[in-house]
Amino acid sequence: MASLQQTLNTLDYKCWYYETALKAGTTDVLQNMPIEDIPEQFQEVRQNLTHVPMPTSA
């Protein structure tokens, strides 16, 4: 059950991430965003994903 919750939290984070990038017109803003500026509900997920490469803008 914990694994499924972690997956759901990660999907929620990714939805927020790409919706925010779409509004900004770039992922650069999010790639350089300090952890403190990420909504609290996503900070732990972001910390867990630090070993995963983030997409870069073309």
PDB file of C-alpha atoms in Angstrom:
ATOM      1  CA  MET A   1       0.000   0.000   0.000  1.00  0.00           C
ATOM      2  CA  ALA A   2       2.856   2.392   0.835  1.00  0.00           C
ATOM      3  CA  SER A   3       4.396   1.815  -2.585  1.00  0.00           C
ATOM      4  CA  LEU A   4       1.123   2.692  -4.297  1.00  0.00           C
ATOM      5  CA  GLN A   5       0.832   5.873  -2.216  1.00  0.00           C
ATOM      6  CA  GLN A   6       4.368   6.868  -3.172  1.00  0.00           C
ATOM      7  CA  THR A   7       3.514   6.325  -6.841  1.00  0.00           C
ATOM      8  CA  LEU A   8       0.367   8.443  -6.505  1.00  0.00           C
ATOM      9  CA  ASN A   9       2.309  11.217  -4.762  1.00  0.00           C
ATOM     10  CA  THR A  10       4.893  11.155  -7.549  1.00  0.00           C
ATOM     11  CA  LEU A  11       2.185  11.387 -10.210  1.00  0.00           C
ATOM     12  CA  ASP A  12       0.577  14.317  -8.379  1.00  0.00           C
ATOM     13  CA  TYR A  13       3.962  16.044  -8.254  1.00  0.00           C
ATOM     14  CA  LYS A  14       4.556  15.464 -11.965  1.00  0.00           C
ATOM     15  CA  CYS A  15       1.136  16.873 -12.821  1.00  0.00           C
ATOM     16  CA  TRP A  16       1.906  19.991 -10.767  1.00  0.00           C
ATOM     17  CA  TYR A  17       5.382  20.207 -12.317  1.00  0.00           C
ATOM     18  CA  TYR A  18       4.219  20.107 -15.930  1.00  0.00           C
ATOM     19  CA  GLU A  19       1.167  22.313 -15.349  1.00  0.00           C
ATOM     20  CA  THR A  20       3.477  24.894 -13.769  1.00  0.00           C
ATOM     21  CA  ALA A  21       5.983  24.550 -16.619  1.00  0.00           C
ATOM     22  CA  LEU A  22       3.206  25.004 -19.171  1.00  0.00           C
ATOM     23  CA  LYS A  23       2.112  28.240 -17.485  1.00  0.00           C
ATOM     24  CA  ALA A  24       5.718  29.472 -17.370  1.00  0.00           C
ATOM     25  CA  GLY A  25       6.431  28.340 -20.925  1.00  0.00           C
ATOM     26  CA  THR A  26       9.560  26.476 -19.797  1.00  0.00           C
ATOM     27  CA  THR A  27      10.806  23.853 -17.363  1.00  0.00           C
ATOM     28  CA  ASP A  28      13.850  25.992 -16.573  1.00  0.00           C
ATOM     29  CA  VAL A  29      11.959  27.788 -13.821  1.00  0.00           C
ATOM     30  CA  LEU A  30      11.229  24.528 -12.032  1.00  0.00           C
ATOM     31  CA  GLN A  31      14.655  23.019 -12.514  1.00  0.00           C
ATOM     32  CA  ASN A  32      16.210  25.969 -10.708  1.00  0.00           C
ATOM     33  CA  MET A  33      13.464  26.344  -8.089  1.00  0.00           C
ATOM     34  CA  PRO A  34      14.656  26.050  -4.486  1.00  0.00           C
ATOM     35  CA  ILE A  35      12.961  23.269  -2.531  1.00  0.00           C
ATOM     36  CA  GLU A  36      11.427  25.881  -0.220  1.00  0.00           C
ATOM     37  CA  ASP A  37       9.471  27.354  -3.152  1.00  0.00           C
ATOM     38  CA  ILE A  38       7.908  24.022  -4.096  1.00  0.00           C
ATOM     39  CA  PRO A  39       4.515  23.434  -2.463  1.00  0.00           C
ATOM     40  CA  GLU A  40       5.010  21.634   0.834  1.00  0.00           C
ATOM     41  CA  GLN A  41       2.974  18.620  -0.277  1.00  0.00           C
ATOM     42  CA  PHE A  42       5.511  17.954  -3.068  1.00  0.00           C
ATOM     43  CA  GLN A  43       8.787  18.699  -1.301  1.00  0.00           C
ATOM     44  CA  GLU A  44       9.370  15.141  -0.089  1.00  0.00           C
ATOM     45  CA  VAL A  45       8.645  13.728  -3.542  1.00  0.00           C
ATOM     46  CA  ARG A  46      11.070  16.220  -5.092  1.00  0.00           C
ATOM     47  CA  GLN A  47      13.746  15.198  -2.596  1.00  0.00           C
ATOM     48  CA  ASN A  48      13.177  11.547  -3.520  1.00  0.00           C
ATOM     49  CA  LEU A  49      13.499  12.341  -7.217  1.00  0.00           C
ATOM     50  CA  THR A  50      16.802  14.211  -6.963  1.00  0.00           C
ATOM     51  CA  HIS A  51      18.656  11.213  -8.396  1.00  0.00           C
ATOM     52  CA  VAL A  52      16.368  11.189 -11.455  1.00  0.00           C
ATOM     53  CA  PRO A  53      17.518  13.470 -14.295  1.00  0.00           C
ATOM     54  CA  MET A  54      15.102  16.314 -14.977  1.00  0.00           C
ATOM     55  CA  PRO A  55      14.154  17.087 -18.578  1.00  0.00           C
ATOM     56  CA  THR A  56      15.944  19.978 -20.244  1.00  0.00           C
ATOM     57  CA  SER A  57      14.511  22.572 -22.577  1.00  0.00           C
ATOM     58  CA  ALA A  58      15.452  22.426 -26.211  1.00  0.00           C
TER      59      ALA A  58
END
